[in-house]
Coordinates of C-alpha atoms and ligand atoms in Angstrom, one line a residue:
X5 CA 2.9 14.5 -7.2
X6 CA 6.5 14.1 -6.4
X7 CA 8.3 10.5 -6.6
X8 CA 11.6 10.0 -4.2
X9 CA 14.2 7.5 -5.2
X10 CA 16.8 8.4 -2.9
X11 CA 16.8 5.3 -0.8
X12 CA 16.9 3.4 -3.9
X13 CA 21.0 4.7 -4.0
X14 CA 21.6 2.5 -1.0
X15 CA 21.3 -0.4 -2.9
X16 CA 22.7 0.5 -6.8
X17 CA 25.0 2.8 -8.0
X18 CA 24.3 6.3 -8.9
X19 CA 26.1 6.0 -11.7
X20 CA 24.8 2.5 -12.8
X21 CA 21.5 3.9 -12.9
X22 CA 21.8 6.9 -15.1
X23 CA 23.6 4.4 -17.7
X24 CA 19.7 3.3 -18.2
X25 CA 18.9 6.6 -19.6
X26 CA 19.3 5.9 -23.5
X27 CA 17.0 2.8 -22.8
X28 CA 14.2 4.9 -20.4
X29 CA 14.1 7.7 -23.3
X30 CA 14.1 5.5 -26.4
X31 CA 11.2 3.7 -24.5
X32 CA 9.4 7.0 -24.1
X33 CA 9.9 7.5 -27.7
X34 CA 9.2 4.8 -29.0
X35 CA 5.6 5.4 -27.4
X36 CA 5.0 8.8 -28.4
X37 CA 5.9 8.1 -31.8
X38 CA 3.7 4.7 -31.7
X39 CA 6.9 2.9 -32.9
X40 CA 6.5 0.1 -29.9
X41 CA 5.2 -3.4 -29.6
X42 CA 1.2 -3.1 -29.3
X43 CA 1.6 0.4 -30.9
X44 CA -2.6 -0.4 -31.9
X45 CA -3.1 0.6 -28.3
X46 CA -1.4 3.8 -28.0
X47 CA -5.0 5.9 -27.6
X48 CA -4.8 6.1 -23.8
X49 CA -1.2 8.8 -24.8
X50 CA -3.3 11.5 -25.9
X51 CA -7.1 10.9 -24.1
X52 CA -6.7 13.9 -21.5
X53 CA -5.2 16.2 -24.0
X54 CA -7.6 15.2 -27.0
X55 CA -10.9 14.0 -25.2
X56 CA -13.6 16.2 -27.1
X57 CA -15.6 18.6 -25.2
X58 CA -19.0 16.9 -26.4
X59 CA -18.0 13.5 -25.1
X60 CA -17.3 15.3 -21.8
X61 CA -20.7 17.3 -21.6
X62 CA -22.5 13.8 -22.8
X63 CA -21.2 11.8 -20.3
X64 CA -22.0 14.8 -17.6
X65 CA -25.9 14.9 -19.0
X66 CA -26.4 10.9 -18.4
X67 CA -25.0 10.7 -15.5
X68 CA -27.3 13.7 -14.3
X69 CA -30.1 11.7 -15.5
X70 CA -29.3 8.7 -13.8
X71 CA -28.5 10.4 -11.0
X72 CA -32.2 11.9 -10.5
X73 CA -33.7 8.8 -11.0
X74 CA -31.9 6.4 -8.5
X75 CA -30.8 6.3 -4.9
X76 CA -28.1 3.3 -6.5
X77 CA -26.1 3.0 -9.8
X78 CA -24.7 -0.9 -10.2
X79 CA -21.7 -0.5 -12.7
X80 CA -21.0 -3.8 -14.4
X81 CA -17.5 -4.4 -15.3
X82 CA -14.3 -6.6 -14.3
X83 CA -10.7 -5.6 -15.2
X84 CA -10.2 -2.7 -16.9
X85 CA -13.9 -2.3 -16.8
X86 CA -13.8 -1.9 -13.5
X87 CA -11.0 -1.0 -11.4
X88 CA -9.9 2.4 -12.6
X89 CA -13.9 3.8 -11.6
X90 CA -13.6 1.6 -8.7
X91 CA -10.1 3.3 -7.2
X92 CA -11.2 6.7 -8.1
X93 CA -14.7 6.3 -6.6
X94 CA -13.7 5.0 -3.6
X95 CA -10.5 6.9 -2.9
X96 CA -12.8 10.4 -3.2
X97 CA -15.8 8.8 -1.6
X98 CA -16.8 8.9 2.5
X99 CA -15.3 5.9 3.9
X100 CA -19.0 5.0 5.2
X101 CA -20.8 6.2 2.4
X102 CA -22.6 3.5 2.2
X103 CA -23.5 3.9 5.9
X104 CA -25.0 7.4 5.2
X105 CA -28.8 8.4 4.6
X106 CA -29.2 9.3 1.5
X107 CA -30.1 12.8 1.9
X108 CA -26.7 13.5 3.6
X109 CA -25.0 11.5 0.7
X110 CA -26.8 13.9 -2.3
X111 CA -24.9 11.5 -4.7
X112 CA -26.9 7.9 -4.9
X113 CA -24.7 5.1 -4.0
X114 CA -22.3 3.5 -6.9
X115 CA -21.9 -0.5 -6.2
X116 CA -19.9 -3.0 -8.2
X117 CA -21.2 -5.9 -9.9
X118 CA -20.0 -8.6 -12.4
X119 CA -16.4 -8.7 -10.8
X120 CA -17.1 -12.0 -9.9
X121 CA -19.6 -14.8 -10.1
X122 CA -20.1 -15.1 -6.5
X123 CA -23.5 -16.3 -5.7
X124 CA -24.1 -14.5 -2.3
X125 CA -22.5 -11.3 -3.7
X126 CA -25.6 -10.8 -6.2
X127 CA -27.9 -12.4 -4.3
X128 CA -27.5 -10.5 -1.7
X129 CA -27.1 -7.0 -4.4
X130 CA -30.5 -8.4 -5.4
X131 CA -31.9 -7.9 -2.3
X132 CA -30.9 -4.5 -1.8
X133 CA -31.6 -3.1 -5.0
X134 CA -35.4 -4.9 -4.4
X135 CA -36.6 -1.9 -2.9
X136 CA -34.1 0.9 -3.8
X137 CA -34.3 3.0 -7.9
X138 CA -31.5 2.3 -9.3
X139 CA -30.1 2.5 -12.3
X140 CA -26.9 0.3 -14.9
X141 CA -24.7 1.2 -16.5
X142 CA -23.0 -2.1 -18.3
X143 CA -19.5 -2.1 -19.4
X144 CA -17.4 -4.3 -21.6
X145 CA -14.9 -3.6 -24.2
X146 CA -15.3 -7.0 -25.9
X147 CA -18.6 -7.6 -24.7
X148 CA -18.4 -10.7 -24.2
X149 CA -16.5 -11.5 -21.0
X150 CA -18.6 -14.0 -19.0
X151 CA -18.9 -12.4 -15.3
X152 CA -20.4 -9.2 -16.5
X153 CA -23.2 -11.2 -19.1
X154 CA -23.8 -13.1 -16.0
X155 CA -24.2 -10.0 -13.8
X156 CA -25.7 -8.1 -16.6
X157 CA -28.6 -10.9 -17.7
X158 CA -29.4 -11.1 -14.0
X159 CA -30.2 -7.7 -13.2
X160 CA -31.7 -7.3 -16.3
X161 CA -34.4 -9.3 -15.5
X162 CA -34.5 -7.7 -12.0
X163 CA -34.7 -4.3 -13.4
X164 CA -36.8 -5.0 -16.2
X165 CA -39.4 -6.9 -13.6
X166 CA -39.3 -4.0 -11.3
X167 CA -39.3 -1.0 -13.7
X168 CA -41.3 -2.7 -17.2
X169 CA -40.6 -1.1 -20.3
X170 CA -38.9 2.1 -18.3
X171 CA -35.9 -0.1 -17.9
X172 CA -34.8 0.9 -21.2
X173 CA -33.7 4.3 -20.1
X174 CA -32.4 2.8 -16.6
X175 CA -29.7 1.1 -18.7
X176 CA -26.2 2.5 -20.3
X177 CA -23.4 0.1 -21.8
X178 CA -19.9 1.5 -22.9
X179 CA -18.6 -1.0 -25.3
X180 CA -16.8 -1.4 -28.6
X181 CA -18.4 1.0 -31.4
X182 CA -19.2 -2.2 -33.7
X183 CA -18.3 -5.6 -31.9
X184 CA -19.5 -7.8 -29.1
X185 CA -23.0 -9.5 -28.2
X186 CA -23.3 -6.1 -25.5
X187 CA -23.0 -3.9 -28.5
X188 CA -25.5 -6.2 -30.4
X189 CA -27.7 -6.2 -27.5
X190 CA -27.4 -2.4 -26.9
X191 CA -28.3 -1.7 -30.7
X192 CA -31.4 -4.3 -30.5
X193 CA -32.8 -2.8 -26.9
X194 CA -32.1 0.6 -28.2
X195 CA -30.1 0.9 -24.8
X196 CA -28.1 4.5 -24.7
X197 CA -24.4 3.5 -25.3
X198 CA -20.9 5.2 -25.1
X199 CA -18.1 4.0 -27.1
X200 CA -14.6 2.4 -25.6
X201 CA -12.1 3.8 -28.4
X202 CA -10.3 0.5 -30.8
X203 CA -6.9 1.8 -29.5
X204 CA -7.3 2.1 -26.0
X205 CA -7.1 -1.4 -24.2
X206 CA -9.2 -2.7 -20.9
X207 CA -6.4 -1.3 -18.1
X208 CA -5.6 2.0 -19.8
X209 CA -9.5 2.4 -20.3
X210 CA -9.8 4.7 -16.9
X211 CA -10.3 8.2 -18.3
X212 CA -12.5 6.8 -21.4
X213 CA -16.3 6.7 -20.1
X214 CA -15.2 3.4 -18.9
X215 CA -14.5 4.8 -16.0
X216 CA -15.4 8.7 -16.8
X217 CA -18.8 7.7 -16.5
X218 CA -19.3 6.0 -13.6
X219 CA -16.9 8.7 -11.8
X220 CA -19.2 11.8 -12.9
X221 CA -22.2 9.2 -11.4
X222 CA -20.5 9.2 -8.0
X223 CA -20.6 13.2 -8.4
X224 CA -16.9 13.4 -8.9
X225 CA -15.2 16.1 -10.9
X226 CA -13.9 14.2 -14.3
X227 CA -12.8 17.8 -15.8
X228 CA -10.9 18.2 -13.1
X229 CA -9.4 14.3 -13.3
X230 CA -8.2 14.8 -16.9
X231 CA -6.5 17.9 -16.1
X232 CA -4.4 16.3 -13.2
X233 CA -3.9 13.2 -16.3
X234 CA -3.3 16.4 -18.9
X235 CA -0.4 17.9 -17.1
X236 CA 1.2 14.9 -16.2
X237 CA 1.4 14.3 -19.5
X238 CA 2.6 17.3 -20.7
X239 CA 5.3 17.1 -17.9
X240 CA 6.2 13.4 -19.7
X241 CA 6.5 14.9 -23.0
X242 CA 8.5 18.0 -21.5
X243 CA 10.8 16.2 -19.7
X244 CA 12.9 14.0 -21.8
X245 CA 15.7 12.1 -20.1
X246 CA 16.0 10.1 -16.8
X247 CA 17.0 12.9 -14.7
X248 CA 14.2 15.0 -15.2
X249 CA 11.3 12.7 -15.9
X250 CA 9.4 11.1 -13.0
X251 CA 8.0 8.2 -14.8
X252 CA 10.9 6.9 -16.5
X253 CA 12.2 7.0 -13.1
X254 CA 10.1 4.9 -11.8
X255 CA 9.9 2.5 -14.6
X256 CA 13.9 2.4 -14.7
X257 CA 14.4 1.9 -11.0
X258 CA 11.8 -1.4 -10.9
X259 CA 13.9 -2.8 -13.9
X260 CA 17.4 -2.4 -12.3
X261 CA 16.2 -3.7 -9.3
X262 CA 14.0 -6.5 -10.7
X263 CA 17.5 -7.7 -12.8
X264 CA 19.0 -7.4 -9.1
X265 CA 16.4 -10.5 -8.1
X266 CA 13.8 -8.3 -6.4
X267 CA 10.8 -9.9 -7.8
X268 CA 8.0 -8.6 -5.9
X269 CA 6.3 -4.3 -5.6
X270 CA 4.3 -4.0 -2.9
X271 CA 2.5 -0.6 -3.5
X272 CA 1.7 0.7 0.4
X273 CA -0.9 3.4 1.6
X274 CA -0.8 5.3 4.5
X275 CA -4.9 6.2 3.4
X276 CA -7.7 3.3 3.9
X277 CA -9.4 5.1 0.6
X278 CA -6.5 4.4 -1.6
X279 CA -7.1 0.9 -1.5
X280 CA -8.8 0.6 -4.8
X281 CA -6.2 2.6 -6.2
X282 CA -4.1 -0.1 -5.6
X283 CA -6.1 -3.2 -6.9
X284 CA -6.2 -0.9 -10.3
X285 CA -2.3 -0.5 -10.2
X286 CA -2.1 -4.3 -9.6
X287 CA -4.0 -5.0 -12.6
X288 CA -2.0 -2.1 -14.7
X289 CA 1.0 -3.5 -14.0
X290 CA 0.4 -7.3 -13.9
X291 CA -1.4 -7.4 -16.8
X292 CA 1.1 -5.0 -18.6
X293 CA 4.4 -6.6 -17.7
X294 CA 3.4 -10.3 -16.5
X295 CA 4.6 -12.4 -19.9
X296 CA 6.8 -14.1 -21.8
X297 CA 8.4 -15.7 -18.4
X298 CA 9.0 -12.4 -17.3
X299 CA 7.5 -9.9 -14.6
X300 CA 7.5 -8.1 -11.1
X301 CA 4.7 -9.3 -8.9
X302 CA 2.9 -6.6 -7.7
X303 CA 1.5 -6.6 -4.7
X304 CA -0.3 -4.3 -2.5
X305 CA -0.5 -3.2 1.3
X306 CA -2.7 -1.0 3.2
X307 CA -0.2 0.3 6.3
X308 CA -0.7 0.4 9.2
X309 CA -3.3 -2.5 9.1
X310 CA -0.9 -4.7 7.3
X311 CA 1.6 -3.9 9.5
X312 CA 0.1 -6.1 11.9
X313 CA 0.4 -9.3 8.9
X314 CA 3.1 -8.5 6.4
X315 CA 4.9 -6.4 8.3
X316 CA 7.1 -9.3 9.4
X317 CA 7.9 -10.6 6.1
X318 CA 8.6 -7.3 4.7
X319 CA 10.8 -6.5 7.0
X320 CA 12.7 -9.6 7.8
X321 CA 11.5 -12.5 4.6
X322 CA 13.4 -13.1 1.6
X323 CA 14.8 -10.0 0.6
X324 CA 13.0 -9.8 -2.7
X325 CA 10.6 -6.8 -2.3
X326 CA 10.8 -3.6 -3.7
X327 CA 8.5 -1.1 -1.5
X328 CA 6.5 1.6 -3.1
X329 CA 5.1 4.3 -0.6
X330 CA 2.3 6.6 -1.8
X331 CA 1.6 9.3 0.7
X332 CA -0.9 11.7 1.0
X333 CA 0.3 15.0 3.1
X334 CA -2.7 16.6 3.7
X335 CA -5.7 14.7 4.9
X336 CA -8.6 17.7 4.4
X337 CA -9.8 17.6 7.8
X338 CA -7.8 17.1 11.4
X339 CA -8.8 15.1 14.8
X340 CA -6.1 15.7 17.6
X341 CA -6.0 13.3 21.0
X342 CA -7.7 14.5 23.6
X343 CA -6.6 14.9 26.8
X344 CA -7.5 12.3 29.2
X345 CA -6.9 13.1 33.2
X346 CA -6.2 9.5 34.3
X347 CA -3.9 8.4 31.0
X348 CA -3.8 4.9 31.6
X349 CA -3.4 4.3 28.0
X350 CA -0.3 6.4 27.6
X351 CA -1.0 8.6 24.8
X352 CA -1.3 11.8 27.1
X353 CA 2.1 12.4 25.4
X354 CA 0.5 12.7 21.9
X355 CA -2.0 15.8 23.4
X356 CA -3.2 17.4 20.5
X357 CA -1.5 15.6 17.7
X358 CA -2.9 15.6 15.0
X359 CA -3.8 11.9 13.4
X360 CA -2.2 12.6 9.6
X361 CA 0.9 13.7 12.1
X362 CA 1.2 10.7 13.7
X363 CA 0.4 8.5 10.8
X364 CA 3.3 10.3 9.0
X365 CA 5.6 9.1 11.6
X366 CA 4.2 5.4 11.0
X367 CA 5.3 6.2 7.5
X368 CA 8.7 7.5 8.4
X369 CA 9.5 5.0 11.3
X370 CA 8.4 2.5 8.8
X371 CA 10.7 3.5 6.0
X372 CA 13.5 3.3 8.3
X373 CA 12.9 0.2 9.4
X374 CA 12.6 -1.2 6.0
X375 CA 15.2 0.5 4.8
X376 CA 17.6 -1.0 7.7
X377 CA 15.5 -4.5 6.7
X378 CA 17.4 -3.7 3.1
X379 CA 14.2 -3.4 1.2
X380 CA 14.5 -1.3 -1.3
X381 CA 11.9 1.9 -0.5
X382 CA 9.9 4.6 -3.2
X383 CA 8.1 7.0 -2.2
X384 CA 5.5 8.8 -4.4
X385 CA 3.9 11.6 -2.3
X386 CA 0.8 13.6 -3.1
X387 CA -0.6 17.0 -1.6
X388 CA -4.4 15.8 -0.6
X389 CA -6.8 13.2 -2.2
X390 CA -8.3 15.3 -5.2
X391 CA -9.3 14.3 -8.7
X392 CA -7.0 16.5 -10.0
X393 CA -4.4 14.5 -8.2
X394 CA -5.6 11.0 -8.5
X395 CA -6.1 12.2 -12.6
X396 CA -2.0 12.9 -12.6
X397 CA -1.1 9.4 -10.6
X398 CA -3.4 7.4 -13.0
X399 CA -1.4 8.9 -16.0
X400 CA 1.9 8.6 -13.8
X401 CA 1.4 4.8 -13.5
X402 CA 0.2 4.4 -16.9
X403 CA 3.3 6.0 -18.7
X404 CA 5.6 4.6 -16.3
X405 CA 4.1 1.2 -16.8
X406 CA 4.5 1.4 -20.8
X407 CA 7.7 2.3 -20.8
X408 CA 9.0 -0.3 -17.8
X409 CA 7.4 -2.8 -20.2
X410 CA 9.4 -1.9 -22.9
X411 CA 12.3 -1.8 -21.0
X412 CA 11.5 -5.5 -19.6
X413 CA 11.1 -6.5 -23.1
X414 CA 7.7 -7.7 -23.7
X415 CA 4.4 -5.9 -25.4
X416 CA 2.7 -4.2 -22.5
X417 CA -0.7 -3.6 -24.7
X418 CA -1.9 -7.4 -24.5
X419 CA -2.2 -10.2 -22.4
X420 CA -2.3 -13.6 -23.8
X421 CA -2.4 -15.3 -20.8
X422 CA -5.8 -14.3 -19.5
X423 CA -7.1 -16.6 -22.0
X424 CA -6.1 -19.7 -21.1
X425 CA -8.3 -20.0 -17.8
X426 CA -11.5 -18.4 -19.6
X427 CA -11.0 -21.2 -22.4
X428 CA -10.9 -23.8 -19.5
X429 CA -14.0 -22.4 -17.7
X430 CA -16.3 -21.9 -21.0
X431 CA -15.3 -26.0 -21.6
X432 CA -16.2 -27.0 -18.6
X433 CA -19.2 -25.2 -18.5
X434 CA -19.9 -27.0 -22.0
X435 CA -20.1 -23.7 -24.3
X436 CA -20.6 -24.9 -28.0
Ligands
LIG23 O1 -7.2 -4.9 -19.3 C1 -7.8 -5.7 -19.9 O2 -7.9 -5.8 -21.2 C2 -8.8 -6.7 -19.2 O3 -8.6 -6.6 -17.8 C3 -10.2 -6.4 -19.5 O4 -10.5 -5.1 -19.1 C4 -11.2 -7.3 -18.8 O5 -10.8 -8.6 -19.1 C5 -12.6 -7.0 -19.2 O6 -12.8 -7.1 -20.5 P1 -14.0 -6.5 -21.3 O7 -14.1 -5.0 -21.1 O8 -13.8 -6.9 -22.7 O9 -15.2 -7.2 -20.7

């Protein structure tokens, strides 16, 4: 993974930057020591360095046994409880997997539930899981958040009415060790359960069987995702100042600029499949930095699609956008244009381009552009969409969040303000 801030130079001072040094390394000390605000949630530092071999080889053995028994595993989960599987999943996953027979697929079919209380969305779930095995794996940290005990007590009854007492083993919930009515429920059902570690909050959950589990389900390599995670750690803790260190970097850069008035990330892909990869960023570093009056907005954009809607206000709005670029150089496989005798679309030109080619000059036309629009432009470039590489962005963002908290000046391990709707909804909806 390598991160470019070049461009940024066009709009601060070299020398400005580097005076943000002391700050950026205290920050990064101040969380490896657990000396920060919200220093009870400091577990996700040392999960890919310190995750037990026995956890690893359990979560492997139950998803293999789900695996066998069903064509679809629903994972129930919203927020941290969701996301990071959901990014990883679909970032590594055939972009019509769904699409495919299942015998092609040889990895059943992962869908989301309990992200939202749509009715259609498990009503029509319902429907599809009436005459496919499937399998669920429940998660909540609290176990108690409402869309997931919706979700959850819905296709509980489906599964249970389907399957009869053999549901018990059709079932997993990750959740706190002790707390929570899922816990309480688990215990009672006799339901097999992993355990979401005290320290580690909902957003920095990913490589926890929150989302380890429902990766190794999709048939995804999690050994190799916590490596990628494990040397971008070590890099963090090798690399100690503002020169060397990637993620205090990025966390500096968004803080001089968001002082400067630029209010607004927009994290782009070149790569359809990284979309979920932003929606878990989003969450990461909304949740993380989005307090006390204070906060970039982070947005997200899949290029060139939203080229064709944003485009124009990115490149000619109010100039308060800061653009991150996440590239991927290497797509796996190649399609060239063919050559067409009559040409009356143009493109004989392009004659065996390659498509990553020409979607790198998107990328690069784009930058320009933007750059000339005087927005200032990241880039965080990756070799090929691997775990291994999506393991060592997840703990990129992660660190580089933390610390750009700090630096804002708020605790990046809670979020108060998630409450106040929930507290609104459960009156409403006459809870005792
Ligand atoms: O990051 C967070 O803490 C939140 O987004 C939670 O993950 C989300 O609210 C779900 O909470 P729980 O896992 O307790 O159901």
């Amino acid at each position: 993974m390598k991160l470019n801030i070049e461009r940024v130079f066009d709009f601060i001072k070299k020398e400005d930057f580097y005076l943000l040094d002391d700050i950026a390394a205290l920050s990064r000390d101040m969380i490896l020591s657990g000396e920060c605000p919200g220093n009870d949630f400091l577990g996700w530092v040392n999960l890919p360095s310190e995750i037990q071999k026995d956890l690893i080889n359990s979560i492997k053995i139950a998803a293999d046994e789900l695996k066998k028994k069903s064509k679809v595993i629903v994972v129930i989960g919203i927020g941290g409880s969701y996301l990071g599987a959901r990014a990883v999943i679909e970032a590594l996953s055939h972009n019509f997997n769904h699409l495919r027979k299942s015998k092609e697929r040889e990895k059943p079919l992962v869908l989301f539930a309990g992200q939202n209380i749509g009715e259609d969305y498990i009503i029509d779930l319902l429907e599809i899981l009436d005459d496919k095995d499937y399998s669920i794996i429940v998660i909540s940290k609290s176990g108690t958040t409402t869309e997931p005990a919706i979700a959850f007590r819905i296709l509980k009854n489906h599964i249970y009415f389907k399957y009869g007492k053999e549901a018990d083993i059709r079932i997993i919930a990750v959740t706190d060790e002790r707390n929570g009515s899922l816990r309480k429920l688990s215990d009672a059902e006799g339901y097999r359960t992993f355990i979401i570690p005290d320290d580690v909050g909902g957003r920095f959950s990913v490589l926890t069987p929150v989302g380890l589990l429902p990766i190794a389900c999709a048939g995804f390599d999690i050994e190799e995702l916590l490596r990628g995670a494990a040397d971008m750690r070590k890099s963090i803790l090798d690399n100690k100042t503002l020169e060397t260190n990637a993620a205090l970097q990025y966390a500096a850069v968004r803080n001089f600029l968001y002082h400067g008035g630029k209010t607004i990330e927009i994290l782009v892909n070149y790569s359809p499949s990284l979309h979920y990869l932003s929606e878990w960023w989003k969450q990461l570093f909304g949740e993380s930095e989005g307090k006390d009056g204070k906060g970039i907005f982070p947005a997200s954009a899949d290029f060139t699609t939203d080229l064709h809607s944003l485009g124009q206000l990115i490149q000619d709005g109010k100039r308060n956008i800061i653009e991150t670029v996440l590239w991927v150089e290497n797509s796996g496989r190649s399609i060239t244009i063919p050559f067409d005798e009559k040409n009356f679309d143009g493109l004989n030109y392009l004659l065996n381009r390659g498509l990553n080619d020409i979607n790198k000059m998107a990328m690069l036309g784009t930058n320009m552009a933007h750059s000339d629009g005087k927005v200032p432009l990241l880039s965080i470039e990756i070799d090929k969409i691997n775990e291994y590489n999506l393991g060592s962005l997840i703990y990129f963002f992660e660190f580089s969040c933390a610390v750009s908290g700090l630096m804002l000046g708020v605790n990046p391990f809670n979020q108060p303000g998630v409450e106040a709707y929930k507290k609104n909804m459960l009156e409403l909806l006459g809870k005792a």
